[in-house]
Amino acid sequence: MSSRSTIPGGRQMDAPDELLERATPSALLTLDGVIHRLNAAMATALGRPWEQCVGHAFSDLLPDNQRLAAQNLLTHGATTKRLAMRVLEFPGTGTSSVVCLVEARPVRDPAGGEFVWVHSLDAKHDLGGLLIPFQLAARSAGLGLCMCSPHKHQVEWMGGAPALAALFPQASVPLSTVVRQAHPDDRKGLRRLVRSNAAQSPWIRSRFLTEHDGWRILASQTRRVTLGYGGPERVFGVIRDDTQLEARRAEMLAAVSAERQRTEEIAAFSSALFTAATEQELQQVVLTRLAAAFGGTGALLALVDDGRLRVSSDAQIPTWQADALHGLSLDDDRPLPHAIRTGRPRFIPGREELARRRPHGDSLPLRRPGPDLAMSITPLSPVGDQPLGAWAVTYDSERPPPPEQLAFMTTLAELAGQALRRIRLQQAHVELSTALQQSMLPTLPERLPGLKIAARYQPSRRGLDIGGDWYDAFLLPDGAVALEIGDAQGHDVDAAAFMGQVRFSLRAITAHEPEPGTVLTRTNDLLVTMNAPRFASCTMLRIDPRDGQVIGASAGHVPLLLARDDGGHDIHTLCGGPVLGVVPETDYPEETFTLEENTALVLVTDGVVEGPGLPLEAGLERVGTLAGQALHDRLDVEATADRILDAAVAVDHLDDVAVLVIRRA
């Protein structure tokens, strides 16, 4: 005789054991939703063995999008002590999920304990009720929903977004009709989508031809669903209209592409402006790139020389038209000199406007313009700056360029003006550097007792022919010789001036405190106190020619080399500290070694031993080998220095190079 349990209200329920014997999915859950016991049908619906279900939260075994609904169902059934129903989707074990109408009821075990009984109800007489959650979800998400049987070739419209209903003017249409509406190139993918055996397919885009809206881009996904435990299998099609999204995407890609192209053109234009080294190169950059960058038909460049315009143009503007502007006074009231003089851009939209501004044809910016000719004039210097010139772009339409394009043009014109100033300043610097180079190159004493010294210097091959490398040698009062080599930051006139300042400071301090470490310390303190804008590396040596004793210190400089007459060499890294002019209150320790009579001391700057394809270690080995071979070949210090310098120049050095070779006499 079976036992019975009672729920509030006096209604009797079957005992838990009998509840689980039902053929439909059934499980007993604790009040907090954990599976206590379940039947085989429920394990099948959950898609895993029963031992992997017991002890786990019922809602955690469902798909993510079903967990909240399941939790609400169980909470309602456990707390209200009343019947609760909800459609839930179970993962299933095959290629389709299982949709069931699930009931949750409270139940008491005669042995003690309260549970929630969840089980699937028989909904075979109302399968449509199982579809309602799908329809509501589709409508909420703006999607369309259709359904077809795997063995029938009919597609039924299930509702969803009203905007997609036009795709299915009839509630049921043959699958072949749907396929024919697709673009021929997309039909194969559509058939593969419908025939897919996967529980859920990926999204596939297809082009569909509609009666009123023409081609529309639809994204579709299929899902296989079993309606009720043991019920019929159906294929759901979820449809998303991507027509507007794709149109916006295409517009966005076109805009991004155009913006990228314009950005690249602007970047190339500005880069070319900054790399122009002469006015002729600047002119070439403007006349070859300007019109193309801004959608014009021609370009013209006018520069101010002694108060008059020097005009050049590209091939799209006839020479006689440029000649009409060449030589105009900057004080002329015509549009081109007026824009240059005031620093204000102007746009002149066509012949009538040109004629209105200047009623006499010979006074127009360009004589005899065409009927659709328009022109923008952009000064190279802003309002208030010294007038440098302007460029003009002609157009075959009276419509002005977009404001952002005109703003770009103004920015680039100012960049061109900066480049022109730089070029002209560079020319002045070149003239200055020629004179400064002669005064800054060190001159060694004609004779240093007990030592043979040779020095070489080659300026940088970028920028001005002047740089920050230096060397120096001078006699100390006690008969010793002070030697130094260094590298000041930069490759310009300012670098050379800073180098001279450092070199003179080293000399002045050495006259009072000749120890190399002390000299570097005092020089560093001086540069830090002055808040020098640059820094310098340096090696300083004090050599006693009588016994070859060398006292040395380094401020962040490259190691020195000791070459022997047997062809060998040693790389010697001196004690020291950081570069000069950066770290305050720095001490530079010294070390002592001996320069033997059969040995040459080689000091270099980093341009000799480093380069684009030459790491420092390899460069030091290379110079050491050259110096050792020179001694082995019995070359003097002059020839040795030449050999090292020639090798540095041969590898296309970019930096300044300095070489100092010392031997005992």
Short mmCIF file of C-alpha atoms in Angstrom, two decimals, residues 461 607-614 619 622 626 644-655 657:
data_model
loop_
_atom_site.label_atom_id
_atom_site.label_comp_id
_atom_site.label_asym_id
_atom_site.label_seq_id
_atom_site.Cartn_x
_atom_site.Cartn_y
_atom_site.Cartn_z
CA ARG A 461 76.59 63.31 -41.91
CA GLY A 607 80.39 57.29 -33.52
CA VAL A 608 83.54 55.26 -34.24
CA VAL A 609 82.37 52.10 -32.50
CA GLU A 610 78.56 52.25 -32.82
CA GLY A 611 76.21 52.54 -35.78
CA PRO A 612 72.92 51.28 -37.28
CA GLY A 613 74.45 47.84 -37.92
CA LEU A 614 77.37 47.98 -35.52
CA GLY A 619 82.78 48.13 -32.85
CA ARG A 622 86.92 46.15 -34.80
CA LEU A 626 92.72 47.79 -36.67
CA ILE A 644 90.70 53.97 -37.73
CA LEU A 645 88.93 57.05 -39.08
CA ASP A 646 88.76 55.71 -42.65
CA ALA A 647 87.19 52.48 -41.39
CA ALA A 648 84.54 54.45 -39.44
CA VAL A 649 83.66 56.58 -42.49
CA ALA A 650 83.49 53.48 -44.72
CA VAL A 651 80.55 52.04 -42.73
CA ASP A 652 78.45 55.15 -43.44
CA HIS A 653 78.57 56.57 -39.93
CA LEU A 654 75.77 58.91 -38.87
CA ASP A 655 77.34 60.37 -35.75
CA VAL A 657 83.61 60.65 -34.84
#
